[in-house]
Amino acid sequence: MAAKEDLYAKVTPRRQRQSRPSTVKHGSTLDVLLSMGFPKTRALKALVSTGGKNVQAACDWLFSHLDDPFLDDPLPREYVLYLRPSGQLLQQLSHFWQQSRLSCGKNKAHNIFPHITLCQFFMCADGKVEALSDALQTTVAKWKGRIPLPLPLELYTSTTFIGLFVEEQVAEVLKSFAADFATEAAAKADVHVEPHKKQLHVTLAYHFQVSHLPVLEKLAKNVDTASGCDWLAVLFSRDIRFANHETLQVMYPYVPQNDDELELVTGDFIFMSPVEQSSASEGWVYGTSLGTGLSGLLPENYVNRADESDTWVVHGYGREAQYSTQTQVLALKNSMTHKESHWEVLGLDLMNEVCIFRKRDLPHSFSLCFTLSGLQQEGKTKIRVEPGLFEWTKWVSGTCLPTWIPPADLAAANLSVDTTYRPHIPISKLAVSESYDTYISRSFQVTQEILAGCKSLGNTVLIVAHASSLEACTRQIQGLSPQNSKDFVQVVRKIPYLGFCACEEMGETGVWQLVDPPILPLTHGPNHSFNWREMLMQD
């Protein structure tokens, strides 16, 4: 792990006033933690890291960070004041967020929820965070009823930016509100808050492809800025050490195989910096866990890119202003342990990713099904077990591949398996730690041979395999060149359980293209929705 001096090297010191005595007001919560024997610095860090929710949340944080090498580090968190919409306007903006992401993929605006920035980021000592929240409440009470409503927002678009700008006169009023908060914060919490230097606005999109501008602009024009809205002044904080890191979320648990690896817990967040990746080999990244504070190597396909603000902590808010009006390749990931009702409708009980290939303008019911293992299925279509669809073997932990259950044993267990089928690539041909080129070639070969052999047997083919199959089995049959391994991993790690896409052959031309699947995206519990356009159509 890098030394603390290295981690803090890029932290620019803020202007600080002469320190005053601490003004801690956590009251009984802090007292309880102290009575339990926790040092005061740790207790305060736990409280601010959990937003001062309650004793239980703080205790859970402390116990999970016992081995955190920075647990006793005095570096404070970084704070910012946002004006956040709610009500009907928030629904309008959320709809824009969702549609723009589906149509054009993620852009930089999606990293943070809709908001108006009122000040620059600033630092506040852990012992004065409660006083900082009091400063916000005092300012909100002072300004109640003084903000002109509704906030006049004007749409602005360019080739690199789309946003809603606050009309100048009202913007000046909001800046006065922010200035009063800065005054209160200095007096109560001894912090220096600088006003936001740019025009006040709600960012809708930026850092997007120029070709996406017409679609984004059309979606932005549909946002009704006169919709009913409660504007909330909200104070957020983040860990300043990870301000310039990429935020990832753990999709699958992982138990370390070596001392330099990081244990992964589903739902946890990982902070990753490009400058720390020198020790990571292909398919792995070096990151730090939000949940434990520990750092190490982790498999790249076990995490998914998350939004920057997903790890931020809320410290206080006030209802600063209010306005109301009356006015067909399918792919599913392995490790899934629960049934999914959509697949029961199709007659399958799936645990992996799925792929469907079909001819254009023909029914969606499938004639042939290929998978890595047996599946329960009603009807006369039998499952063909194809080891050649196995994932990139470099991702397999240990020194040997998994042991396959023979098709005859699967059939004996009342699974609908075709015991006469002979695989295109038998198990004996799979090698441990194969190269990326070998994996891509293998997947392309198997896909081609499956489709060629099925031309006279049916119109629709279902492939149930791994998340990587959505990319590896479909890209080259569309006439596209394989991506490099790094970009491939970035695509695969974004595919959730039950990821689903469809690929059509255009008549008898032999030309294939991705199309909308015959059913809606599939989800399960915290599993996020899969968008094939966003993840599989990027060059």
XYZ file of C-alpha atoms in Angstrom, residues 28 36 78 82 218 279 296 324 343 360 402 507 523 534:
14
model
C -26.073 11.187 23.711
C -18.459 1.754 25.224
C -14.808 17.168 2.309
C -26.347 21.437 -3.007
C -34.949 16.344 -27.665
C 0.632 -3.951 -9.544
C -5.912 -4.979 -2.468
C -46.341 23.528 -5.899
C -37.819 -17.364 -17.329
C -35.916 -11.831 -38.690
C -14.557 -27.035 -12.718
C -33.140 -12.826 -44.012
C -33.864 -8.173 -12.477
C -25.561 0.896 -23.638
